[in-house]
Amino acid sequence: MENKLPNKDEKRDKQKPGMRQWVYGILASVLCILFVIWTGYYIVLLLIPVFIDIYITKFIPWASWKNVKNPRLRSILEWVDAIVFALVGVYFINTFFFQNYQIPSSSLEKSLLVGDFLCVSKLSYGSRSPMTPFSLPLMQHTIPFFDVKSYLEKPQVDYQRFSGGRAIEHDDIVVFNYPSGDTVALNRQNEDYYTICKEEGRANIWANKAKNGNIVYRPIDRRENYVKRAIGLPGETFELRNDTVFIDGKVQKEPENMQLLYCVQTDGTMIAPAIFDELGISNEDRAMIIPENIATLDSTYAVKLGLKRENGNSGLLYPNVPLTKEMIDKLKTRSFIWSVVKRNEYLKRRGAIEGHIYTQPPLYPVSYDRDIEYGDYPSTWIPKRGETIKFDKDVDYKVALYERCIKNYELNDFDYRDGKVYINGKQADSYTFKFDYYFMMGDNRDKSADSRMWGFVPEDHIVGKPLFIWLSLDKDKGWFSGKIRWSRLFTSGNKK
């Protein structure tokens, strides 16, 4: 039988789109239009002709690489096509909808644990526009193994938050970009740049590259992601007294799993490692718990410290034991436990007896020297969009407290000299804030680097809200001895 070559009309018939192609083309175009309505990114409308051509008209041979005769080259091109498609999809999802986040530190224990992997919703508070659009997905700021930036600094897009989200509420657990991470000493990335400048001098930090590395600036959305609890909202006044939070002068309910450091006194019995295991105290925390022999402590001194002395025995004192209320109740069931005293209360009592104050490390604002006892933070007003502060009294303090907001976050020229404030070159007696700000704290109150150390979180730094824990790994356990915390999987990531 004679083979017949297909004529032009037959080729044209074979290229006619089927129902599936029409559905895909129309669906892609509708989604594109909805995305533009949501974001206002009108340039995205240019993709509609591309989608129509890919699925329907097919003027451009988008998949011509599939006709490559060399099987090895075709296989490579297939992988490249799949990888590019996946990266584009991941970038789009991570930017506007959801992002993975791993808890790196114990600042929110026991609500969220080190090794918890969170699914973070960027829709909850309204998705934020990508301010640094040219960046690699799944990399916050550095390409692993190469130690080079994973983004291009230019162009930068102005901050915008799209509609659809709700406002942050009291006690929400929030993921945000670390505000004080705008400047970083690369060899000391785990330390706050402004604090080490205060302690060692800015000139010394910049001069000693061997110790500190290069000093770099990071755009807002390329700064480290942090997760804390929103304790104070815009326009409120925050205060911490004896480990108790006051908002506008009213006592606030404590998070259920809030953890503080305690001094635990025994009758001289050593606390066995099995008890620490039962309480869920990590190996890292145990390294801080070194028992002290207080046998020489006299009875009067012991009582003033909140401790016990019996038959000439003062027992052993375990300082810096991280405990929740539930953990304290469990510990007190042990007959050899004599007393459990808050570490901060213990230090205040000891300071009063010895005639001096045990003060915390530098707190925000670090440029304003003051002595603050453990467990306290002075009354502080949280800036709110549209509200105004006046530079009429306590100017030194107000400048120290709000300069970073005015200068670093709201991008004004700011100068303070001879007791007068100058904003954008003009003397100013007041300032009206452009952003809302939040006061964030960890539940592990005595081991949390939070707003008490580095200040307020501006609204443009808010990333999203943890939805659920999709994986939880205990770094102190092996794969066959309880490394996976099965009971935490798919539980809420926003525990109250």
Coordinates of C-alpha atoms in Angstrom, one line a residue:
M1 CA 0.0 0.0 0.0
E2 CA 1.3 3.4 -0.9
N3 CA 2.2 5.8 2.0
K4 CA 0.5 9.1 1.6
L5 CA 2.2 12.2 3.1
P6 CA -0.1 14.5 5.0
N7 CA -1.1 17.7 3.1
K8 CA -1.1 21.2 4.6
D9 CA -4.8 21.0 5.5
E10 CA -4.3 17.7 7.4
K11 CA -1.3 19.3 9.3
R12 CA -3.5 22.3 10.2
D13 CA -6.3 20.0 11.4
K14 CA -3.8 18.1 13.7
Q15 CA -2.8 21.5 15.2
K16 CA -6.3 22.5 16.1
P17 CA -6.6 22.8 20.0
G18 CA -8.9 20.3 21.7
M19 CA -11.3 21.0 24.6
R20 CA -8.6 20.5 27.2
Q21 CA -6.3 23.1 25.6
W22 CA -9.2 25.6 25.5
V23 CA -9.9 24.9 29.2
Y24 CA -6.3 25.3 30.2
G25 CA -5.9 28.5 28.1
I26 CA -9.1 30.2 29.5
L27 CA -8.3 29.1 33.1
A28 CA -4.8 30.4 33.0
S29 CA -6.0 33.7 31.6
V30 CA -8.8 34.1 34.2
L31 CA -6.3 33.3 37.0
C32 CA -4.0 35.9 35.6
I33 CA -6.7 38.5 35.5
L34 CA -7.7 37.7 39.1
F35 CA -4.1 38.0 40.2
V36 CA -3.9 41.4 38.6
I37 CA -7.1 42.6 40.3
W38 CA -5.7 41.4 43.7
T39 CA -2.2 42.8 43.4
G40 CA -2.5 45.7 40.9
Y41 CA 0.5 44.3 38.9
Y42 CA -0.9 45.2 35.5
I43 CA 2.3 44.1 33.7
V44 CA 1.2 40.5 34.5
L45 CA -1.5 40.9 31.8
L46 CA 1.2 40.5 29.3
L47 CA 1.2 36.8 30.1
I48 CA -2.3 36.3 28.8
P49 CA -1.2 36.3 25.1
V50 CA 1.5 33.9 26.1
F51 CA -1.0 31.5 27.7
I52 CA -3.3 31.7 24.7
D53 CA -0.5 30.9 22.3
I54 CA 0.9 28.1 24.4
Y55 CA -2.5 26.3 24.7
I56 CA -4.5 27.5 21.7
T57 CA -2.9 29.4 18.7
K58 CA 0.6 27.9 19.0
F59 CA 2.3 30.4 16.7
I60 CA 5.5 30.0 18.7
P61 CA 7.0 26.5 19.0
W62 CA 7.3 26.6 22.8
A63 CA 8.0 22.8 23.1
S64 CA 10.2 22.5 20.1
W65 CA 12.9 21.1 22.2
K66 CA 10.9 17.9 22.5
N67 CA 11.7 17.2 18.8
V68 CA 15.5 17.1 19.4
K69 CA 16.8 13.9 18.0
N70 CA 19.7 13.4 20.4
P71 CA 18.1 11.4 23.3
R72 CA 20.8 12.6 25.8
L73 CA 20.3 16.2 25.0
R74 CA 16.5 15.8 25.0
S75 CA 16.7 14.2 28.4
I76 CA 18.8 17.2 29.7
L77 CA 16.3 19.6 28.3
E78 CA 13.4 17.8 29.9
W79 CA 15.1 18.1 33.3
V80 CA 15.9 21.8 32.7
D81 CA 12.2 22.4 31.7
A82 CA 10.9 20.6 34.9
I83 CA 13.4 22.4 37.2
V84 CA 12.6 25.8 35.8
F85 CA 8.9 25.2 36.0
A86 CA 9.2 24.0 39.6
L87 CA 11.4 27.0 40.7
V88 CA 8.9 29.4 39.2
G89 CA 6.1 27.6 41.0
V90 CA 7.9 27.6 44.3
Y91 CA 8.9 31.3 43.9
F92 CA 5.3 32.2 43.3
I93 CA 3.9 30.2 46.2
N94 CA 6.6 31.3 48.6
T95 CA 6.1 34.9 47.7
F96 CA 2.4 35.3 47.9
F97 CA 0.8 32.3 49.7
F98 CA 2.8 29.9 51.9
Q99 CA 6.3 29.4 53.2
N100 CA 8.2 26.8 55.2
Y101 CA 9.9 28.0 58.4
Q102 CA 12.0 26.0 60.9
I103 CA 12.2 27.0 64.5
P104 CA 15.9 27.6 65.1
S105 CA 16.0 28.7 68.8
S106 CA 14.2 28.1 72.1
S107 CA 12.6 31.6 72.4
L108 CA 9.0 30.3 72.1
E109 CA 9.4 27.1 74.1
K110 CA 7.3 25.4 75.2
S111 CA 4.7 26.6 72.7
L112 CA 6.9 26.0 69.7
L113 CA 10.0 23.8 70.0
V114 CA 13.4 23.9 68.4
G115 CA 13.1 21.6 65.3
D116 CA 9.4 22.4 64.6
F117 CA 8.8 22.9 60.9
L118 CA 5.9 25.4 60.3
C119 CA 3.7 26.0 57.3
V120 CA 3.4 29.8 57.4
S121 CA 0.4 31.6 55.7
K122 CA 1.3 34.8 54.1
L123 CA -2.4 35.4 53.4
S124 CA -3.4 35.6 57.0
Y125 CA -2.3 39.3 57.5
G126 CA -2.4 40.1 53.7
S127 CA 0.4 39.0 51.4
R128 CA 3.2 41.4 51.1
S129 CA 4.6 42.6 47.8
P130 CA 8.1 41.2 46.9
M131 CA 10.3 44.1 47.7
T132 CA 13.4 42.4 46.3
P133 CA 11.9 40.7 43.3
F134 CA 15.0 39.1 41.8
S135 CA 15.9 36.4 44.3
L136 CA 16.3 32.7 44.3
P137 CA 13.5 30.7 46.0
L138 CA 14.1 28.7 49.2
M139 CA 17.1 31.0 50.0
Q140 CA 16.6 33.8 52.4
H141 CA 19.8 35.8 51.7
T142 CA 22.8 33.5 50.9
I143 CA 23.4 30.7 48.5
P144 CA 24.6 27.7 50.6
F145 CA 28.3 26.6 50.1
F146 CA 29.1 29.6 48.0
D147 CA 28.5 32.4 50.6
V148 CA 27.2 34.8 48.0
K149 CA 24.0 36.7 48.0
S150 CA 20.9 34.9 46.7
Y151 CA 19.3 38.1 45.5
L152 CA 19.9 41.2 43.4
E153 CA 19.8 44.4 45.5
K154 CA 18.2 46.4 42.6
P155 CA 15.5 47.0 41.8
Q156 CA 13.7 47.5 45.1
V157 CA 9.9 47.7 45.0
D158 CA 8.0 49.9 47.4
Y159 CA 6.1 48.1 50.3
Q160 CA 2.6 47.1 49.6
R161 CA 0.3 44.7 51.4
F162 CA -2.5 43.2 49.4
S163 CA -6.1 42.9 50.7
G164 CA -7.7 39.8 52.2
G165 CA -5.9 39.5 55.5
R166 CA -6.9 40.4 59.0
A167 CA -5.2 42.5 61.6
I168 CA -2.7 41.1 64.0
E169 CA -4.3 40.4 67.4
H170 CA -3.0 40.1 70.9
D171 CA -1.0 37.0 71.5
D172 CA -0.8 35.9 67.8
I173 CA 2.4 34.1 67.0
V174 CA 3.9 36.0 64.0
V175 CA 6.7 35.4 61.6
F176 CA 8.5 38.6 60.6
N177 CA 11.8 39.8 59.2
Y178 CA 14.3 40.7 61.9
P179 CA 14.2 44.5 62.0
S180 CA 17.7 45.0 63.5
G181 CA 19.0 42.7 60.8
D182 CA 19.3 45.6 58.3
T183 CA 23.0 45.6 59.1
V184 CA 25.0 42.4 59.7
A185 CA 28.6 41.6 60.6
L186 CA 29.0 38.4 58.5
N187 CA 31.3 36.6 61.0
R188 CA 28.9 37.4 63.8
Q189 CA 25.5 36.9 62.3
N190 CA 23.9 35.6 65.4
E191 CA 24.7 38.8 67.3
D192 CA 22.8 42.1 67.0
Y193 CA 24.9 44.5 65.1
Y194 CA 23.7 47.6 67.1
T195 CA 24.4 45.9 70.4
I196 CA 28.0 44.9 69.5
C197 CA 28.6 48.4 68.2
K198 CA 27.4 49.8 71.5
E199 CA 29.7 47.4 73.4
E200 CA 32.8 47.5 71.2
G201 CA 32.5 50.7 69.3
R202 CA 31.3 51.1 65.7
A203 CA 34.8 52.0 64.4
N204 CA 36.3 48.9 65.9
I205 CA 33.6 46.7 64.4
W206 CA 34.2 48.0 60.9
A207 CA 38.0 48.0 61.3
N208 CA 38.4 44.4 62.6
K209 CA 37.4 42.4 59.5
A210 CA 39.3 39.3 60.8
K211 CA 36.9 39.0 63.7
N212 CA 33.7 40.6 62.4
G213 CA 33.9 40.0 58.6
N214 CA 32.4 42.3 56.1
I215 CA 29.5 44.6 57.2
V216 CA 26.6 44.3 54.9
Y217 CA 23.1 45.8 54.5
R218 CA 20.1 43.5 53.7
P219 CA 16.8 44.6 52.2
I220 CA 13.7 44.2 54.4
D221 CA 12.5 40.9 52.8
R222 CA 16.0 39.4 52.8
R223 CA 16.5 39.8 56.5
E224 CA 16.4 36.8 58.8
N225 CA 13.0 35.4 59.6
Y226 CA 12.0 35.5 63.3
V227 CA 9.0 34.2 65.1
K228 CA 7.6 35.7 68.3
R229 CA 4.3 36.5 70.0
A230 CA 2.6 39.8 69.4
I231 CA 2.3 41.2 73.0
G232 CA 1.8 44.9 72.3
L233 CA -0.2 46.4 69.4
P234 CA 0.1 49.8 67.7
G235 CA -0.8 52.7 69.9
E236 CA -0.6 50.7 73.2
T237 CA 1.7 51.2 76.1
F238 CA 3.7 48.1 77.1
E239 CA 5.3 47.5 80.5
L240 CA 6.8 44.4 82.2
R241 CA 6.9 44.3 86.0
N242 CA 8.1 41.2 87.9
D243 CA 7.6 39.1 84.8
T244 CA 4.0 40.3 84.4
V245 CA 2.9 42.1 81.2
F246 CA 0.9 45.2 81.5
I247 CA -0.8 46.8 78.4
D248 CA -2.2 50.3 79.0
G249 CA -1.8 49.6 82.7
K250 CA -3.9 46.3 82.7
V251 CA -2.5 42.9 83.6
Q252 CA -2.4 40.5 80.6
K253 CA -3.1 36.8 80.6
E254 CA 0.0 34.7 80.3
P255 CA 0.5 32.2 77.4
E256 CA -0.4 28.8 78.6
N257 CA 3.1 27.4 78.0
M258 CA 5.1 30.5 79.1
Q259 CA 8.5 29.5 80.4
L260 CA 10.7 31.3 82.9
L261 CA 14.0 30.5 84.6
Y262 CA 13.8 29.2 88.2
C263 CA 16.1 28.5 91.0
V264 CA 15.3 25.0 92.3
Q265 CA 16.4 24.0 95.8
T266 CA 16.7 20.3 96.8
D267 CA 17.4 18.7 100.2
G268 CA 20.8 17.9 98.8
T269 CA 19.6 15.2 96.4
M270 CA 20.9 15.5 92.9
I271 CA 18.3 15.9 90.2
A272 CA 18.6 12.8 87.9
P273 CA 18.9 13.2 84.1
A274 CA 15.7 11.1 83.8
I275 CA 13.8 13.8 85.6
F276 CA 15.1 16.4 83.1
D277 CA 14.0 14.1 80.3
E278 CA 10.6 13.7 81.8
L279 CA 10.2 17.5 82.1
G280 CA 11.4 18.0 78.4
I281 CA 14.4 20.1 79.3
S282 CA 16.9 20.0 76.4
N283 CA 20.6 19.2 76.6
E284 CA 21.4 22.8 75.6
D285 CA 19.4 24.1 78.6
R286 CA 20.9 21.5 81.0
A287 CA 24.3 22.9 80.2
M288 CA 23.3 26.1 82.1
I289 CA 22.1 24.2 85.2
I290 CA 25.1 23.7 87.4
P291 CA 24.1 22.8 91.0
E292 CA 25.5 25.0 93.8
N293 CA 26.3 23.8 97.3
I294 CA 24.8 26.4 99.6
A295 CA 25.5 24.5 102.9
T296 CA 27.0 27.6 104.4
L297 CA 23.9 29.8 103.8
D298 CA 22.5 31.0 107.2
S299 CA 18.8 30.6 107.9
T300 CA 18.0 34.3 107.9
Y301 CA 19.6 34.8 104.5
A302 CA 17.9 31.7 103.1
V303 CA 14.5 32.9 104.2
K304 CA 15.0 36.3 102.6
L305 CA 15.9 34.6 99.3
G306 CA 12.8 32.4 99.4
L307 CA 14.8 29.3 100.2
K308 CA 14.7 26.7 103.0
R309 CA 17.1 25.6 105.6
E310 CA 16.5 22.6 107.8
N311 CA 18.6 21.1 110.6
G312 CA 21.6 23.1 109.5
N313 CA 21.2 21.9 105.9
S314 CA 20.6 24.3 103.0
G315 CA 20.7 21.5 100.4
L316 CA 21.6 22.1 96.7
L317 CA 20.5 25.0 94.5
Y318 CA 20.0 24.5 90.8
P319 CA 19.9 27.9 89.0
N320 CA 18.5 28.7 85.6
V321 CA 16.1 25.8 85.3
P322 CA 13.6 26.6 82.5
L323 CA 10.1 25.7 83.7
T324 CA 6.4 26.2 82.8
K325 CA 3.7 26.1 85.5
E326 CA 2.8 22.5 84.5
M327 CA 6.5 21.5 84.8
I328 CA 6.7 23.2 88.3
D329 CA 3.7 21.2 89.4
K330 CA 5.4 17.9 88.3
L331 CA 8.7 18.9 89.9
K332 CA 7.0 19.7 93.3
T333 CA 5.6 16.1 93.5
R334 CA 9.2 15.0 94.2
S335 CA 9.7 14.8 98.0
F336 CA 13.3 16.1 97.8
I337 CA 12.3 19.4 96.1
W338 CA 12.3 22.0 98.8
S339 CA 11.5 25.3 97.0
V340 CA 11.1 26.7 93.4
V341 CA 11.8 30.4 93.1
K342 CA 11.8 32.6 90.0
R343 CA 15.3 33.4 89.0
N344 CA 14.4 37.1 88.5
E345 CA 12.8 37.3 91.9
Y346 CA 15.8 35.5 93.5
L347 CA 18.2 38.1 91.9
K348 CA 16.1 41.0 93.1
R349 CA 16.0 39.7 96.7
R350 CA 19.7 39.0 96.6
G351 CA 20.5 42.4 95.3
A352 CA 18.4 44.0 98.0
I353 CA 20.3 42.1 100.7
E354 CA 23.7 42.9 99.2
G355 CA 22.9 46.5 98.5
H356 CA 23.1 46.6 94.7
I357 CA 21.0 45.8 91.6
Y358 CA 21.4 42.9 89.3
T359 CA 20.8 44.5 85.9
Q360 CA 20.0 43.0 82.6
P361 CA 22.3 43.3 79.5
P362 CA 21.7 46.3 77.3
L363 CA 18.0 46.6 76.4
Y364 CA 16.4 48.7 73.7
P365 CA 17.2 51.4 73.0
V366 CA 20.9 50.4 73.5
S367 CA 22.0 54.0 73.0
Y368 CA 20.2 55.1 76.2
D369 CA 22.0 54.0 79.3
R370 CA 19.8 52.8 82.2
D371 CA 19.8 50.1 84.8
I372 CA 16.8 47.7 84.5
E373 CA 16.4 44.8 86.9
Y374 CA 15.7 41.3 85.6
G375 CA 12.0 40.6 84.8
D376 CA 11.2 44.3 84.2
Y377 CA 10.9 46.6 81.2
P378 CA 9.9 50.3 81.5
S379 CA 6.6 51.7 80.3
T380 CA 6.9 52.2 76.5
W381 CA 4.4 53.6 73.9
I382 CA 4.3 51.6 70.7
P383 CA 4.1 53.8 67.6
K384 CA 0.9 53.7 65.5
R385 CA 0.3 54.9 61.9
G386 CA -1.1 58.4 61.9
E387 CA -0.3 59.2 65.6
T388 CA 2.2 61.9 66.6
I389 CA 4.9 62.2 69.2
K390 CA 6.1 65.5 70.4
F391 CA 9.7 66.4 71.2
D392 CA 8.7 68.7 74.1
K393 CA 10.0 66.8 77.1
D394 CA 12.2 63.7 77.7
V395 CA 13.7 64.4 74.3
D396 CA 16.9 62.4 74.8
Y397 CA 14.8 59.3 75.7
K398 CA 12.3 59.8 72.8
V399 CA 15.1 60.2 70.3
A400 CA 16.8 57.1 71.5
L401 CA 13.5 55.1 71.5
Y402 CA 12.0 56.3 68.2
E403 CA 15.0 57.3 66.0
R404 CA 15.3 53.9 64.4
C405 CA 11.6 54.0 63.5
I406 CA 11.9 57.5 61.9
K407 CA 15.2 57.0 60.2
N408 CA 15.8 53.3 59.4
Y409 CA 12.2 52.1 58.9
E410 CA 10.4 55.2 57.5
L411 CA 13.5 56.5 55.7
N412 CA 13.8 60.1 56.8
D413 CA 17.0 62.0 57.3
F414 CA 17.3 62.4 61.1
D415 CA 19.7 64.4 63.2
Y416 CA 19.7 65.3 66.9
R417 CA 22.1 68.0 68.1
D418 CA 22.1 70.7 70.8
G419 CA 18.9 69.2 72.2
K420 CA 16.9 69.8 69.0
V421 CA 15.5 67.3 66.5
Y422 CA 16.0 67.8 62.7
I423 CA 14.0 65.7 60.3
N424 CA 14.8 66.0 56.6
G425 CA 16.9 69.0 57.3
K426 CA 14.2 71.0 59.2
Q427 CA 13.9 71.4 62.9
A428 CA 10.9 69.4 64.1
D429 CA 8.9 69.6 67.3
S430 CA 6.9 66.5 66.5
Y431 CA 6.7 63.5 64.1
T432 CA 3.7 61.6 62.7
F433 CA 4.4 57.9 62.1
K434 CA 3.7 56.3 58.7
F435 CA 3.7 52.7 59.9
D436 CA 2.1 50.6 62.6
Y437 CA 4.5 48.9 64.9
Y438 CA 4.4 45.8 67.2
F439 CA 6.1 44.7 70.4
M440 CA 7.1 41.0 70.1
M441 CA 8.2 38.7 72.8
G442 CA 9.0 35.0 73.1
D443 CA 7.2 32.6 75.5
N444 CA 10.6 31.5 76.9
R445 CA 10.8 34.9 78.5
D446 CA 14.2 34.8 80.1
K447 CA 15.9 33.3 77.0
S448 CA 14.3 35.3 74.2
A449 CA 16.0 37.9 72.1
D450 CA 12.9 40.0 71.3
S451 CA 11.6 43.6 71.2
R452 CA 13.1 44.2 74.7
M453 CA 16.5 43.9 73.0
W454 CA 16.0 45.2 69.5
G455 CA 12.8 47.3 69.5
F456 CA 9.6 47.5 67.5
V457 CA 8.6 45.5 64.5
P458 CA 7.3 47.7 61.6
E459 CA 4.3 46.5 59.6
D460 CA 6.4 46.2 56.4
H461 CA 8.5 43.5 58.2
I462 CA 5.5 41.2 58.9
V463 CA 5.7 37.9 56.9
G464 CA 2.8 35.8 58.1
K465 CA 1.1 33.5 60.6
P466 CA 2.1 29.9 61.3
L467 CA -0.8 27.6 60.4
F468 CA 0.4 24.2 61.5
I469 CA 3.5 22.1 62.4
W470 CA 4.1 19.7 59.5
L471 CA 7.3 18.1 61.0
S472 CA 9.0 18.2 64.4
L473 CA 12.5 16.8 65.0
D474 CA 14.1 16.6 68.4
K475 CA 17.8 17.4 67.9
D476 CA 18.7 15.5 71.2
K477 CA 17.2 12.2 70.0
G478 CA 18.2 9.6 67.4
W479 CA 16.1 8.5 64.4
F480 CA 15.2 5.3 66.3
S481 CA 14.8 6.8 69.7
G482 CA 12.1 9.4 69.4
K483 CA 13.7 12.0 67.0
I484 CA 10.3 12.6 65.3
R485 CA 7.8 14.1 67.7
W486 CA 4.8 12.4 66.3
S487 CA 2.4 14.0 68.7
R488 CA 3.2 17.5 67.3
L489 CA 2.6 16.7 63.7
F490 CA -0.2 18.7 62.1
T491 CA -1.0 20.5 65.3
S492 CA -1.6 24.3 65.4
G493 CA 1.3 26.6 64.8
N494 CA -0.3 29.4 66.7
K495 CA -0.7 28.1 70.2
K496 CA -2.2 30.4 72.8

